[in-house]
Coordinates of C-alpha atoms in Angstrom, one line a residue:
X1 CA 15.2 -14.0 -2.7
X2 CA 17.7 -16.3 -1.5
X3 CA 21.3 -14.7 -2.6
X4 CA 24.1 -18.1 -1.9
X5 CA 22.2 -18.2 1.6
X6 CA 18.9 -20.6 2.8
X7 CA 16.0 -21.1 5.0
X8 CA 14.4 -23.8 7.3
X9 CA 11.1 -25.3 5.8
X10 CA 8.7 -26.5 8.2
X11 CA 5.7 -28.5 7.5
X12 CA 3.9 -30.5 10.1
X13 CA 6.3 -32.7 11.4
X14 CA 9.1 -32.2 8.7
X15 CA 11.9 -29.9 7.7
X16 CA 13.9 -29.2 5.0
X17 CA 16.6 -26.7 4.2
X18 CA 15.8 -24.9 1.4
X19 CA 18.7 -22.4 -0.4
X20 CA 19.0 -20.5 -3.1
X21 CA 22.3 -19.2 -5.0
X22 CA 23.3 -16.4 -7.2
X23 CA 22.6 -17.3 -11.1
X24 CA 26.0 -19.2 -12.5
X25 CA 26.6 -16.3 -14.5
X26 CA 26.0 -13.8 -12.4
X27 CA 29.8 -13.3 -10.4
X28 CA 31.2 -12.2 -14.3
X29 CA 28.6 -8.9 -13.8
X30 CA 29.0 -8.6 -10.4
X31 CA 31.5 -9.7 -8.3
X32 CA 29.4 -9.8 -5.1
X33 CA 26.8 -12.1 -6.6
X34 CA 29.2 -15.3 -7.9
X35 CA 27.4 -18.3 -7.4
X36 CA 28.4 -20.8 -4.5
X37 CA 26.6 -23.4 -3.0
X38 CA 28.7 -23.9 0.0
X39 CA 28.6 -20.8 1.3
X40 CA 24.4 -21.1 0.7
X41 CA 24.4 -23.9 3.2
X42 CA 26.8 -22.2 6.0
X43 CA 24.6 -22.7 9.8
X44 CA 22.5 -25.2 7.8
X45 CA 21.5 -28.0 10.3
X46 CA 23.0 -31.5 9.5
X47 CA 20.7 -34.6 8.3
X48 CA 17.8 -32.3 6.5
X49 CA 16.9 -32.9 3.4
X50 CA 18.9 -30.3 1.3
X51 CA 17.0 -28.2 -1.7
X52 CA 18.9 -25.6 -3.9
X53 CA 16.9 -23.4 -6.4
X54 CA 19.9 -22.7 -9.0
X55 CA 18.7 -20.5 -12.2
X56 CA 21.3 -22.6 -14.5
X57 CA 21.6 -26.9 -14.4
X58 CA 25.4 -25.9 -14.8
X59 CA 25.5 -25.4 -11.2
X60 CA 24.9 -29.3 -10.3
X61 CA 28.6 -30.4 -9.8
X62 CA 28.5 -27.4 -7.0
X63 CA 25.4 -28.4 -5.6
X64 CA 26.9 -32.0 -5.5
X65 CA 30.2 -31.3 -3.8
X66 CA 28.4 -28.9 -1.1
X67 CA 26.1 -31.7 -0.4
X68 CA 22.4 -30.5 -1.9
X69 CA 20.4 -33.7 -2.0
X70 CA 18.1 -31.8 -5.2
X71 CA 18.2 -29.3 -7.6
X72 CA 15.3 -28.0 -9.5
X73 CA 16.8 -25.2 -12.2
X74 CA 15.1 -23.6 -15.6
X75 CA 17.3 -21.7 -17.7
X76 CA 17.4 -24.2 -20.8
X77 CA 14.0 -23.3 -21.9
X78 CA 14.4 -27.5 -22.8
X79 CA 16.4 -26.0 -26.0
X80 CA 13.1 -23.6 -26.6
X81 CA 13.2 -25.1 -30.8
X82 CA 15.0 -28.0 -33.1
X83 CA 18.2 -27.9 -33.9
X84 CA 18.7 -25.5 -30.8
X85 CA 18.5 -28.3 -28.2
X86 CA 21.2 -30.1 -29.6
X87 CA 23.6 -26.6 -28.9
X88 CA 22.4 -26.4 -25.5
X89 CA 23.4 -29.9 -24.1
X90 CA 27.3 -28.0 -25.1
X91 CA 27.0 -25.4 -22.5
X92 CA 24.7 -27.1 -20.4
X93 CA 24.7 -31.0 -18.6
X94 CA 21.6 -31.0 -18.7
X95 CA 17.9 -29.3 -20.7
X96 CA 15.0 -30.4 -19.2
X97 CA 13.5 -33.3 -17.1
X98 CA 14.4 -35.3 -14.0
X99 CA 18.1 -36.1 -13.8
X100 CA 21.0 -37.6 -11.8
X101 CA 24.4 -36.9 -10.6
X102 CA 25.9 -38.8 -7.9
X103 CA 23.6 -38.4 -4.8
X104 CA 22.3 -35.3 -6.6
X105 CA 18.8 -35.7 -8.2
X106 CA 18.3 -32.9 -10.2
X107 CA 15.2 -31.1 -12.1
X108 CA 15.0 -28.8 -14.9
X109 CA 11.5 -27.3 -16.4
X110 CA 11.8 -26.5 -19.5
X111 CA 9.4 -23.3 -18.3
X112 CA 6.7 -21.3 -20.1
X113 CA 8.4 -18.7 -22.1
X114 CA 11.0 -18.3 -24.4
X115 CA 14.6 -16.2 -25.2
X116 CA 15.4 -14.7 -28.4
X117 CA 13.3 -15.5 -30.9
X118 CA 9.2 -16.0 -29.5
X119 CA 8.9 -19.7 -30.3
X120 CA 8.8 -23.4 -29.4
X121 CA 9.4 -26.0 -31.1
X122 CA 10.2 -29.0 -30.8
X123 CA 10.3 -28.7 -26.7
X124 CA 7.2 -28.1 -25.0
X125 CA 6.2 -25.8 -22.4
X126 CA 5.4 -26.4 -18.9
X127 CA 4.4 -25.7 -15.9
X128 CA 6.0 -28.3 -12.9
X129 CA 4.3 -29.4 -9.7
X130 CA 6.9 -30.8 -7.7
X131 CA 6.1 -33.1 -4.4
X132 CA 8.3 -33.8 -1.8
X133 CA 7.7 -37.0 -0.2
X134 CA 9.6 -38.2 2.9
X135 CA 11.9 -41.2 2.5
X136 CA 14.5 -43.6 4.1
X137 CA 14.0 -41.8 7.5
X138 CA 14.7 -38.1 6.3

């Protein structure tokens, strides 16, 4: 578990810094666990690729200022059933799929399961594969 702190990844020849923050939530429970990207990426190295795994999409314009290059999040369930998914897109910037924000490239899976009632519709489940390919030098 990565608690607003991060790791090196190394594979072969590459490397990325990959961090993990309290849910966006999670600081009105407990103090000790509010959510912040900056201080996930304290001793990080500089030029990596930067990954943050962030429960909630809500935490992009964070993950932006701190300087995350992606952000793959769930949470939204992808609204989980019609008219739902039209309530969601209120609380949250995004609900499901590959999206942007400045420099910030972020993902959202609209997941497997569901909260509340047990159904889907309207937004399908899934399971993501996600493939990192090394670009522009980095």
């Amino acid at each position: 578990m990565l608690l607003n702190e991060h790791v090196l990844i190394r594979q072969n020849d590459a490397e990325l810094v990959l961090a993990g923050i309290a849910d966006y939530s999670a600081g009105m429970f407990e103090p000790s666990h509010r959510s912040d990207p900056l201080a996930a990426l304290e001793g990080a190295p500089e030029g990596l690729v930067r990954l943050l795994l962030a429960h909630q999409p809500r935490s992009a314009p964070a993950a932006l200022d701190a300087g995350f290059d992606l952000q793959l999040s769930g949470h939204t369930h992808g609204g989980q059933f019609w008219p739902w998914m039209h309530f969601v897109r209120l609380q949250q910037p995004w609900v499901a799929g590959l999206q942007r924000l400045g420099t910030l490239q972020g993902y959202i899976s609209r997941g497997t399961g569901y909260w509340g009632p047990p159904l889907r519709f309207g937004a399908p489940s899934e399971i993501t594969r996600i493939s990192l390919t090394a670009a522009n030098g980095r």
